[in-house]
Amino acid sequence: MTEDTKADTPLDSGRRKFLNTAGIAGIAGAGASLGLAGCNKADDGAATAPAKADAAHAKGSVAAGQLDEYYMLSSGGHSGEARIYGVPSGRTLKRIPVFNVDPMSGWGLTNESKQILGTKADGSLKYMTGDTHHVHGSYKDGTYDGKYFWINDKINNRLARIRGDYLETDKITEIPNVQGFHGIFPDKRDPVDAAINHTTRVFCGAEFHVPLPNTPKNWQDGAHYGCLLTCVDAESMDVRWQVRIDGNMDLCATSYDGKLAALNSYNVENGLIFSDMMSAEHDACIFFNVERIEAAIKAGKTVTIGTSKVPVVDGTREANKDPKTALTCYVPVPKNPHGVNITPDGKYYVCAGKLSPTATVIEHERVLKWFAGDVKEAKECIVAEPEIGLGPLHTGFDGKGNAYTSLFLDSQVVKWNVAAAIAHYNGDKAAKVVLDRLDVHYQPGHGYASMGETKEADGKYFNSGNKFSKDRFLPVGPLHVETEQLIDISGDKMELLHDHTAHPEPHDAIIVRRDIIKTKQIYTLEDSPIHVKGFDDTGVKRDGNKVTVRIMSVAPTFTPSEFVLKKGDVVTVVLTNHDKVEDLHHGFAIEGHDVNFIVGPQETKSMTFKVERPGVFWFYCTHFCHALHLEMRGRMIVEA
Ligand code: K7E
Ligand code: CUA
Ligand code: CA
């Protein structure tokens, strides 16, 4: 280890030594020990003096009745959802159903949400699950505009869009011919048209390579496998194009000038098994030249794969040997990197080493020069490779030239200076690269700073998303809650403000200034083409055994309050909430029929189900709305 990574306290040093030997050996050897070396050992590095802890906690607390300064939009991992927390409080504000089924709101149950999620021929959901890792917002002038947020699904390879005004999922696109869809990032502007200074594309990386086209025929031969980068249109959510590459893709970052998308690759080996994926000393950060790719698409230098009609261009090394025409540039990065992030000034990409204790700093301008033929070798785009600690994964920025990288194995966040790292790399051995270290609890994955992925990075907060909480909270059975730790990064030293819990298992998040997100509090009747217009528009309409029941709610009543059906009917209930009062939602549930959803003010939802048992079934309001909420109910009568 270098001087920079020397421990501050005796306790810390013991833990570090343990990791240096066992931890690193663990990574290279049995896969199961990745990180668990650090996990087994209890760590009381958090033991600050209580008074100091109280003062720090006060800084990060928000008094009763006061509002947070930021929204933190977080992924929810294999829960399939997205979440919103307040920063600095850490209070949970909302869970946004995306790829999961959510009985509270009716997501995955109502016809409207099923249409967004996608259904099979029999009307049931095509997929019930998702695995969300990364949330990113749409940009204008280099910062968030609050219009859209996107989130990936690694299980079923879908990209979902959340609209910023309702903070609800509004579109989902399935990506063809990929598996392990992981890294996403919207572009920040158009690479050519100066007038388009906002997001129009979303880039999606595939982590797992698959036979292209996907047949089991040559499953043993890696040569038939490939990975595709996918570009999705930000407005229509249609898949625009794909690029075939060598190796795989993990995380994504985009440049502020719109010219490049960068994806780190940990499997340049095209390995099909664990040990092969770790055999090369260097993997890569792959840069995609957006303008050239779109020109090649336009010129028709494309193929299609399987039944997909999406045009695919060739971004493999072999086809891109001449930098002056290349679509892709492979910059070598040490051993199985994880994470790529761009500095808020748009100048540098930072790739974290994961299996190497380094971060690799790549200069944007030099990559452009490589594409122009003015830089000989791709590796010359690297301008620094500071040693920062063990298991570096993700990097956030404060907008003041400093980077904050999560160290999974060290259970730390390390603050380092980008300019100093470059000076050090250029021979200035006195340059102080690592400025501070802070223990986090424990095994941090993603870390992200307030507004840190925009030109408006403000250097106030950094959130460490930790994978293991161990002793930080009351034990709740074998599965522990996750810890999110909020760190004040406004001073020279990082200061831990507080922990808050997160239901497993968040990965990445973004911290967005509150003035950027402008939500509507009331829906618009016309959002739904089938909304119930008023009392005259309510009632039962029959077409054979297909029945539509149109209902409106006005607290504390449903109209009609009874409707009569026949056994065997296929019923669609359309419910419009005619209340206009902010936050006045009604729920609609029918006893014994698995019908359950809510409608907000002026909102319409519908749900279709079959009635097969004669009898009287109460329907009722599930969502507390009024002093007479319990009385807000009616009867569905099913005749034999
Ligand atoms: Cu968890 Cu962004 Cu999927 Cu790293 S990824 S930790
Ligand atoms: Cu309506 Cu409760
Ligand atoms: Ca590798």
XYZ file of C-alpha atoms and ligand atoms in Angstrom:
649
model
C 0.000 0.000 0.000
C 1.083 3.542 -0.524
C 1.520 6.237 2.089
C -1.723 7.738 1.040
C -3.693 4.764 2.199
C -2.079 4.556 5.592
C -4.541 4.113 8.404
C -5.461 6.822 10.868
C -6.184 4.778 13.958
C -4.724 1.594 15.419
C -8.034 -0.181 15.119
C -8.355 0.833 11.543
C -4.882 -0.318 10.768
C -5.609 -3.813 12.109
C -8.642 -4.090 9.909
C -6.725 -2.832 6.901
C -3.925 -5.296 7.378
C -6.446 -8.065 7.607
C -7.911 -6.975 4.323
C -4.587 -6.455 2.637
C -3.733 -10.085 3.034
C -6.950 -12.020 3.312
C -9.090 -9.569 1.369
C -7.030 -9.351 -1.763
C -6.204 -13.034 -1.763
C -9.904 -13.626 -1.373
C -10.784 -11.676 -4.459
C -8.375 -13.443 -6.686
C -9.217 -16.846 -5.290
C -12.619 -18.150 -4.265
C -15.228 -15.767 -5.570
C -17.384 -16.158 -2.520
C -14.903 -14.282 -0.414
C -15.144 -11.085 -2.412
C -15.642 -8.549 0.288
C -16.697 -10.978 2.933
C -13.273 -10.800 4.492
C -14.211 -7.342 5.618
C -17.700 -8.404 6.575
C -16.857 -11.058 9.085
C -15.004 -8.721 11.286
C -17.046 -6.443 13.465
C -15.865 -2.870 13.272
C -16.527 -0.204 15.814
C -14.840 2.535 13.855
C -18.054 4.477 14.213
C -17.405 5.053 17.866
C -17.086 8.800 17.855
C -17.634 10.741 21.057
C -21.388 10.972 21.634
C -21.366 14.770 21.826
C -19.640 15.081 18.492
C -22.033 12.568 16.977
C -25.009 14.528 18.296
C -23.737 17.743 16.740
C -23.176 16.041 13.416
C -26.576 14.434 13.571
C -28.206 17.805 14.205
C -26.610 19.139 11.035
C -28.213 16.395 9.012
C -31.598 16.487 10.661
C -34.691 18.222 9.460
C -37.049 19.466 12.153
C -40.638 18.274 12.340
C -42.703 20.086 9.753
C -39.657 21.257 7.796
C -38.884 20.167 4.256
C -35.753 18.527 2.922
C -33.376 20.338 0.576
C -33.054 17.530 -1.949
C -34.855 14.591 -3.457
C -32.811 11.418 -3.579
C -34.106 9.170 -6.346
C -32.864 5.686 -5.674
C -33.035 2.321 -7.334
C -34.550 -0.536 -5.375
C -32.559 -3.491 -6.692
C -34.463 -6.741 -7.050
C -37.537 -5.224 -5.421
C -38.047 -3.876 -8.949
C -39.096 -0.446 -7.700
C -37.637 3.059 -7.356
C -37.632 5.071 -4.129
C -37.508 8.679 -3.125
C -35.814 9.803 0.056
C -35.445 13.302 1.434
C -31.932 14.660 1.910
C -30.600 15.453 4.420
C -33.215 13.758 6.610
C -33.071 10.328 4.981
C -36.832 10.098 5.387
C -38.552 7.801 2.889
C -40.947 9.899 0.837
C -42.209 7.510 -1.781
C -41.828 4.115 -3.344
C -42.454 4.233 -7.065
C -43.608 0.922 -8.507
C -41.808 0.273 -11.775
C -41.236 -3.383 -12.711
C -42.890 -4.810 -9.606
C -46.532 -5.341 -8.712
C -47.782 -2.961 -6.035
C -51.164 -3.595 -4.398
C -51.231 -0.205 -2.670
C -51.431 1.766 -5.894
C -52.722 -1.045 -8.101
C -49.591 -1.053 -10.261
C -49.545 -4.276 -12.260
C -53.255 -4.805 -11.483
C -54.964 -1.948 -13.321
C -55.395 -2.083 -17.081
C -53.449 1.158 -17.521
C -50.371 -0.083 -15.660
C -50.536 -3.499 -17.342
C -50.488 -1.796 -20.703
C -47.267 0.010 -19.715
C -45.714 -3.136 -18.221
C -46.674 -5.336 -21.200
C -49.003 -8.324 -21.271
C -49.247 -11.781 -22.798
C -52.038 -12.779 -25.167
C -54.247 -13.818 -22.212
C -53.941 -10.349 -20.665
C -51.673 -11.399 -17.805
C -48.390 -9.602 -17.180
C -45.480 -10.620 -19.381
C -43.077 -10.185 -16.453
C -43.697 -9.809 -12.736
C -40.205 -8.894 -11.589
C -37.359 -6.506 -12.223
C -33.944 -5.598 -10.855
C -33.300 -1.859 -10.809
C -29.770 -0.505 -10.350
C -29.454 2.946 -11.835
C -31.673 6.021 -11.906
C -30.750 9.046 -13.985
C -32.615 12.215 -14.893
C -33.067 14.143 -18.121
C -30.734 17.066 -18.688
C -30.944 20.596 -20.014
C -27.928 22.928 -20.149
C -25.826 20.365 -18.287
C -28.147 19.950 -15.328
C -31.377 18.152 -14.476
C -34.556 19.597 -15.955
C -36.863 17.442 -13.833
C -38.813 16.179 -16.840
C -37.959 12.471 -16.813
C -36.036 9.873 -14.878
C -34.939 6.536 -16.283
C -34.265 3.250 -14.544
C -32.991 -0.121 -15.770
C -34.235 -3.676 -15.278
C -31.385 -6.137 -15.307
C -33.582 -9.260 -15.152
C -35.930 -8.702 -18.077
C -33.854 -6.091 -19.919
C -36.251 -3.186 -19.899
C -35.792 0.545 -19.638
C -38.496 2.401 -17.718
C -39.224 6.103 -17.699
C -40.636 7.953 -14.710
C -42.322 11.257 -15.491
C -41.125 14.053 -13.260
C -44.489 15.736 -12.699
C -46.344 12.766 -11.199
C -43.209 10.800 -10.253
C -44.826 7.703 -11.733
C -43.699 5.244 -14.391
C -45.117 6.203 -17.782
C -43.299 4.054 -20.345
C -41.350 0.803 -20.450
C -39.316 -0.497 -23.391
C -37.920 -4.011 -23.741
C -34.480 -4.141 -25.355
C -33.892 -6.892 -27.931
C -30.920 -9.283 -27.987
C -29.383 -8.302 -24.669
C -29.074 -9.816 -21.206
C -27.947 -8.238 -17.962
C -28.954 -4.704 -18.991
C -27.115 -2.740 -16.328
C -25.593 0.704 -16.907
C -27.749 3.527 -18.249
C -27.173 7.180 -18.858
C -29.116 9.806 -20.798
C -27.120 12.008 -23.139
C -26.729 15.601 -21.969
C -27.097 17.267 -25.367
C -26.848 16.555 -29.079
C -23.313 15.985 -30.421
C -24.008 17.999 -33.571
C -27.032 20.268 -33.325
C -26.186 23.202 -31.043
C -29.875 23.998 -30.621
C -30.507 20.675 -28.893
C -29.004 21.287 -25.488
C -31.063 18.666 -23.707
C -31.504 14.904 -23.442
C -32.823 13.060 -26.484
C -31.159 9.649 -26.094
C -30.676 7.101 -23.364
C -27.718 4.706 -23.595
C -28.127 1.207 -22.194
C -25.244 -1.217 -21.651
C -25.513 -5.013 -21.606
C -23.422 -6.775 -18.997
C -23.914 -10.409 -20.048
C -22.907 -11.497 -23.509
C -25.221 -13.878 -25.324
C -25.152 -15.831 -28.587
C -26.164 -13.427 -31.385
C -28.717 -14.443 -32.501
C -29.607 -16.312 -29.343
C -29.703 -20.029 -30.124
C -28.379 -22.862 -27.955
C -26.535 -24.306 -30.954
C -22.999 -23.151 -30.189
C -23.433 -22.441 -26.513
C -19.959 -23.736 -25.641
C -18.180 -21.406 -28.037
C -17.681 -17.853 -26.785
C -16.988 -16.638 -30.317
C -20.727 -16.688 -31.003
C -21.426 -14.471 -28.036
C -21.646 -10.710 -28.103
C -22.866 -7.614 -26.270
C -24.819 -4.675 -27.623
C -24.961 -1.048 -26.540
C -28.496 0.202 -27.092
C -29.700 3.747 -27.771
C -33.312 4.464 -26.813
C -35.161 7.598 -27.888
C -35.867 9.689 -24.778
C -39.307 10.880 -25.961
C -40.805 7.973 -27.900
C -38.883 5.351 -25.894
C -38.360 3.429 -29.148
C -35.079 1.589 -29.575
C -33.091 3.637 -32.102
C -29.950 1.597 -32.720
C -27.440 -0.825 -31.257
C -23.663 -1.263 -31.429
C -21.983 -4.635 -31.153
C -18.793 -4.564 -29.079
C -16.047 -6.834 -27.811
C -16.205 -7.644 -24.125
C -19.067 -6.424 -21.972
C -20.447 -3.233 -20.469
C -21.103 -2.361 -16.875
C -21.707 1.287 -15.964
C -22.286 4.262 -18.240
C -21.407 7.961 -18.247
C -22.010 10.563 -20.957
C -20.019 13.637 -21.868
C -21.341 17.161 -21.397
C -20.816 17.959 -25.086
C -22.976 15.023 -26.193
C -20.156 13.506 -28.227
C -19.295 10.404 -26.218
C -20.860 7.680 -24.150
C -18.402 5.804 -21.933
C -18.969 2.309 -20.565
C -16.547 0.373 -18.427
C -15.980 -3.239 -19.416
C -14.729 -5.902 -16.994
C -14.883 -8.830 -19.363
C -12.731 -7.957 -22.381
C -11.757 -11.604 -22.173
C -15.268 -12.562 -23.338
C -15.003 -15.105 -20.550
C -17.912 -17.413 -19.929
C -16.714 -18.453 -16.491
C -15.522 -16.471 -13.493
C -11.808 -17.214 -13.764
C -11.702 -16.334 -17.454
C -13.336 -12.968 -16.735
C -10.393 -12.144 -14.477
C -7.549 -13.452 -16.616
C -6.499 -10.247 -18.389
C -4.417 -7.621 -16.597
C -6.334 -4.867 -18.339
C -9.958 -4.534 -19.265
C -11.325 -1.385 -20.854
C -13.376 1.725 -20.781
C -15.166 1.792 -24.127
C -15.977 5.155 -25.702
C -18.749 5.408 -28.259
C -18.626 8.163 -30.858
C -22.291 9.063 -31.068
C -22.105 11.226 -34.188
C -20.192 8.604 -36.184
C -22.468 5.795 -35.038
C -25.545 7.699 -36.184
C -23.872 8.525 -39.507
C -23.106 4.819 -40.027
C -26.714 3.964 -39.225
C -27.898 6.565 -41.725
C -25.511 5.208 -44.337
C -27.042 1.772 -43.803
C -23.847 0.061 -42.615
C -26.027 -2.105 -40.440
C -27.213 -5.617 -39.778
C -30.214 -6.898 -37.845
C -30.164 -9.753 -35.375
C -32.781 -12.481 -35.124
C -36.335 -11.156 -35.298
C -35.354 -7.670 -34.144
C -35.615 -4.845 -36.683
C -33.246 -2.572 -34.760
C -30.233 -1.559 -36.896
C -26.927 -2.766 -35.448
C -23.493 -1.365 -36.339
C -20.158 -3.031 -35.735
C -18.190 -1.537 -32.852
C -15.761 -4.409 -32.356
C -12.014 -3.750 -32.242
C -11.396 -5.561 -35.490
C -13.794 -3.324 -37.417
C -12.541 -0.118 -35.814
C -8.783 -0.173 -36.260
C -8.549 3.209 -37.946
C -9.222 5.890 -35.331
C -10.311 8.378 -37.994
C -13.331 6.274 -38.890
C -13.716 4.303 -35.659
C -17.066 4.158 -33.915
C -15.508 2.959 -30.671
C -12.308 3.484 -28.693
C -11.119 0.906 -26.145
C -9.009 2.547 -23.438
C -7.222 -0.099 -21.327
C -8.094 0.049 -17.626
C -6.669 -2.248 -14.951
C -8.390 -5.427 -13.968
C -12.173 -5.658 -13.833
C -13.066 -1.992 -13.351
C -16.423 -1.011 -11.905
C -18.096 2.329 -12.359
C -17.391 5.202 -14.652
C -18.268 8.766 -13.748
C -17.524 12.089 -15.408
C -16.313 15.155 -13.510
C -18.782 18.067 -13.358
C -16.457 20.221 -15.493
C -16.803 17.598 -18.236
C -13.062 17.051 -18.520
C -12.353 13.654 -16.991
C -13.850 10.202 -16.679
C -13.002 8.235 -13.568
C -13.066 4.441 -13.804
C -12.744 2.692 -10.460
C -10.430 -0.306 -10.278
C -12.437 -2.832 -8.229
C -9.695 -5.505 -8.354
C -7.009 -2.860 -8.659
C -6.578 -0.356 -5.790
C -6.573 2.475 -8.318
C -8.837 4.857 -10.132
C -8.109 5.532 -13.790
C -8.563 9.115 -14.948
C -9.230 9.485 -18.673
C -9.232 12.893 -20.346
C -12.245 13.644 -22.532
C -10.317 15.928 -24.884
C -7.712 13.242 -25.534
C -10.333 10.657 -26.420
C -11.694 13.118 -28.981
C -8.130 13.562 -30.249
C -7.737 9.779 -30.506
C -10.844 9.725 -32.720
C -9.235 12.481 -34.813
C -6.082 10.395 -35.222
C -3.996 12.810 -33.150
C -3.304 10.452 -30.235
C -1.431 7.323 -31.194
C -2.596 4.804 -28.659
C -5.811 4.680 -26.691
C -3.873 4.226 -23.462
C -2.451 7.708 -23.906
C -5.892 9.073 -23.041
C -5.144 8.130 -19.427
C -3.881 11.111 -17.448
C -3.721 9.642 -13.931
C -3.978 6.382 -12.042
C -3.942 7.202 -8.331
C -3.814 4.480 -5.711
C -6.800 5.146 -3.509
C -7.586 1.974 -1.584
C -9.082 -1.483 -1.821
C -12.100 -2.322 -3.896
C -12.891 1.074 -5.443
C -16.331 1.062 -7.074
C -18.091 4.371 -7.662
C -17.125 8.028 -7.605
C -19.020 11.202 -6.780
C -17.805 14.791 -7.198
C -18.125 18.024 -5.247
C -17.643 20.464 -8.128
C -14.494 21.778 -6.439
C -12.095 19.371 -8.100
C -12.414 16.558 -5.567
C -13.590 13.018 -6.108
C -15.155 10.709 -3.512
C -14.774 7.029 -4.262
C -16.422 4.140 -2.424
C -13.978 1.429 -1.309
C -15.905 -1.790 -0.944
C -13.179 -3.821 0.726
C -11.830 -1.045 2.924
C -15.363 -0.027 3.997
C -14.379 3.555 3.406
C -15.060 6.565 1.297
C -11.872 8.211 0.080
C -11.649 11.861 -0.897
C -9.001 12.597 -3.481
C -8.107 15.517 -5.708
C -8.257 15.003 -9.460
C -5.744 17.734 -10.399
C -3.280 16.444 -7.784
C -3.659 12.909 -9.149
C -2.781 14.181 -12.629
C 0.212 16.141 -11.292
C 1.387 13.080 -9.370
C 1.093 10.937 -12.493
C 3.175 13.520 -14.350
C 5.981 13.185 -11.839
C 5.115 15.640 -9.080
C 5.596 13.188 -6.243
C 4.818 15.871 -3.658
C 1.290 16.321 -4.954
C -1.143 15.357 -2.209
C -3.669 13.127 -3.896
C -5.630 11.515 -1.076
C -7.090 14.174 1.185
C -9.289 12.248 3.581
C -10.791 8.886 4.413
C -13.953 8.066 6.284
C -15.068 4.698 7.595
C -18.541 3.715 6.482
C -20.642 0.830 7.747
C -20.095 -1.383 5.823
C -18.968 -2.331 2.315
C -20.138 0.652 0.297
C -21.398 0.134 -3.238
C -22.557 3.310 -4.879
C -21.758 6.741 -3.544
C -23.143 9.931 -5.018
C -22.944 13.626 -4.251
C -25.659 16.264 -4.230
C -26.129 17.367 -7.858
C -22.799 15.564 -8.394
C -23.587 14.310 -11.892
C -24.397 17.773 -13.213
C -22.591 21.037 -13.891
C -24.264 22.286 -10.716
C -22.441 19.887 -8.383
C -22.673 21.795 -5.098
C -20.343 19.896 -2.763
C -22.778 19.668 0.147
C -23.684 16.029 0.678
C -22.401 12.611 -0.301
C -24.504 9.522 0.297
C -22.777 6.219 0.822
C -25.012 3.294 -0.128
C -23.661 0.462 2.006
C -24.294 -3.160 1.244
C -24.058 -4.526 4.780
C -25.365 -2.931 7.968
C -24.424 -5.722 10.412
C -24.619 -4.055 13.826
C -26.012 -0.649 12.858
C -29.700 -1.341 13.453
C -31.907 -3.627 15.503
C -31.630 -7.111 14.048
C -34.784 -8.067 12.191
C -34.002 -11.662 11.396
C -31.447 -13.126 9.035
C -31.880 -10.449 6.398
C -30.531 -7.158 7.648
C -31.688 -3.783 6.496
C -29.220 -1.805 4.343
C -27.481 1.341 5.579
C -27.404 4.623 3.756
C -24.971 7.058 5.341
C -25.111 10.766 4.735
C -21.787 12.565 4.747
C -21.178 16.299 4.897
C -18.543 17.054 2.237
C -18.601 20.846 2.524
C -15.417 21.023 4.632
C -11.879 19.705 4.255
C -12.756 16.615 6.261
C -15.725 14.452 5.522
C -18.170 14.263 8.393
C -20.639 11.441 8.923
C -24.029 12.981 9.672
C -26.277 9.991 10.113
C -27.432 6.573 9.026
C -30.782 5.810 7.611
C -32.217 2.470 6.640
C -33.089 1.221 3.197
C -35.103 -1.860 2.358
C -32.910 -4.202 0.293
C -31.428 -3.454 -2.005
C -30.623 -0.076 -3.413
C -27.697 0.463 -5.796
C -27.308 3.867 -7.400
C -29.212 7.062 -6.701
C -29.090 10.715 -7.610
C -29.507 13.677 -5.280
C -31.548 16.387 -6.984
C -32.136 19.923 -5.686
C -35.756 20.289 -4.669
C -36.548 23.290 -6.880
C -35.841 21.154 -9.978
C -38.648 18.682 -9.405
C -41.998 20.348 -9.909
C -44.765 17.910 -9.186
C -48.450 18.316 -9.955
C -50.770 17.616 -7.066
C -53.936 16.987 -9.074
C -54.345 14.786 -12.141
C -56.176 15.979 -15.236
C -59.434 14.223 -16.147
C -58.294 14.103 -19.773
C -55.177 12.099 -18.836
C -57.519 9.157 -19.346
C -59.500 8.774 -22.571
C -62.076 6.652 -20.730
C -62.701 8.894 -17.721
C -66.192 9.011 -16.236
C -67.454 12.481 -17.087
C -70.071 12.866 -14.371
C -73.080 11.235 -12.711
C -74.862 10.808 -16.067
C -71.905 8.812 -17.338
C -71.996 6.200 -14.558
C -73.656 2.782 -14.589
C -73.468 -0.699 -16.099
C -73.079 -1.408 -19.816
C -73.354 -4.943 -21.091
C -72.048 -6.498 -24.317
C -72.657 -10.252 -24.064
C -70.764 -11.389 -20.993
C -68.461 -8.385 -21.196
C -69.603 -5.772 -18.737
C -68.288 -2.287 -18.064
C -69.150 -0.653 -14.766
C -68.485 3.082 -14.727
C -68.138 4.514 -11.256
C -67.251 7.906 -9.884
C -66.060 8.734 -6.425
C -66.748 11.888 -4.455
C -65.897 11.592 -0.768
C -67.468 9.694 0.932
C -69.505 8.007 -1.789
C -69.193 5.814 -4.838
C -71.804 6.241 -7.590
C -73.380 3.820 -8.270
C -73.268 2.198 -4.856
C -74.649 -1.095 -6.183
C -74.294 -2.926 -9.459
C -75.711 -6.275 -10.523
C -73.785 -8.801 -12.617
C -74.180 -12.379 -13.796
C -71.938 -15.297 -12.922
C -69.314 -15.677 -15.661
C -69.202 -11.986 -16.576
C -65.883 -10.436 -17.488
C -66.093 -7.102 -15.733
C -64.162 -3.905 -16.296
C -64.540 -1.368 -13.522
C -63.686 2.182 -14.621
C -63.342 4.523 -11.662
C -62.841 8.277 -11.900
C -62.202 10.253 -8.763
C -64.040 13.568 -9.082
C -62.607 15.042 -5.900
C -60.332 17.986 -6.540
C -58.807 18.321 -3.110
C -55.044 17.833 -2.946
C -54.043 14.381 -1.622
C -57.648 13.151 -1.553
C -57.228 9.649 -2.894
C -59.795 6.890 -2.727
C -59.085 3.212 -2.828
C -61.238 0.641 -4.555
C -61.221 -2.963 -3.404
C -63.763 -5.746 -3.872
C -64.088 -8.504 -1.293
C -62.895 -11.897 -2.475
C -61.931 -10.786 -5.978
C -58.351 -9.550 -5.613
C -59.350 -6.118 -6.916
C -57.341 -3.300 -5.347
C -56.155 0.099 -6.578
C -56.300 3.781 -5.707
C -57.332 6.872 -7.654
C -56.025 10.371 -6.944
C -57.951 13.597 -7.425
C -59.269 13.737 -11.031
C -57.613 10.419 -11.863
C -59.113 7.428 -13.687
C -58.069 3.803 -13.449
C -59.684 0.599 -14.623
C -59.345 -3.061 -13.811
C -60.735 -6.157 -15.510
C -61.645 -9.389 -13.716
C -64.047 -12.305 -13.915
C -66.941 -12.969 -11.516
C -67.483 -16.673 -10.913
C -69.283 -16.958 -7.558
C -72.865 -15.809 -7.058
C -73.387 -13.667 -3.977
C -73.164 -10.191 -2.518
C -69.684 -8.697 -2.350
C -68.874 -5.394 -0.709
C -66.550 -3.018 -2.440
C -64.956 -0.387 -0.232
C -62.528 2.499 -0.055
C -59.114 1.352 1.159
C -57.443 4.728 1.408
C -58.349 6.929 4.369
C -60.116 9.911 2.873
C -62.871 11.298 5.071
C -64.544 11.006 8.458
C -66.961 8.626 6.710
C -64.187 6.644 5.013
C -65.398 3.403 6.614
C -68.889 4.048 5.295
C -67.558 4.643 1.790
C -68.616 1.304 0.350
C -71.131 -0.403 -1.895
C -72.209 -3.824 -3.155
C -71.438 -5.910 -6.190
C -74.212 -8.435 -6.651
C -73.456 -11.510 -8.724
C -76.540 -13.428 -9.861
C -76.392 -17.158 -10.566
Cu -24.550 -2.064 -7.627
Cu -24.277 0.279 -10.158
Cu -25.455 -2.446 -10.433
Cu -22.003 -0.844 -8.520
S -23.820 -1.580 -9.494
S -22.304 -1.366 -6.450
Cu -62.623 7.212 0.113
Cu -61.535 6.340 1.934
Ca -11.536 -8.881 -16.849
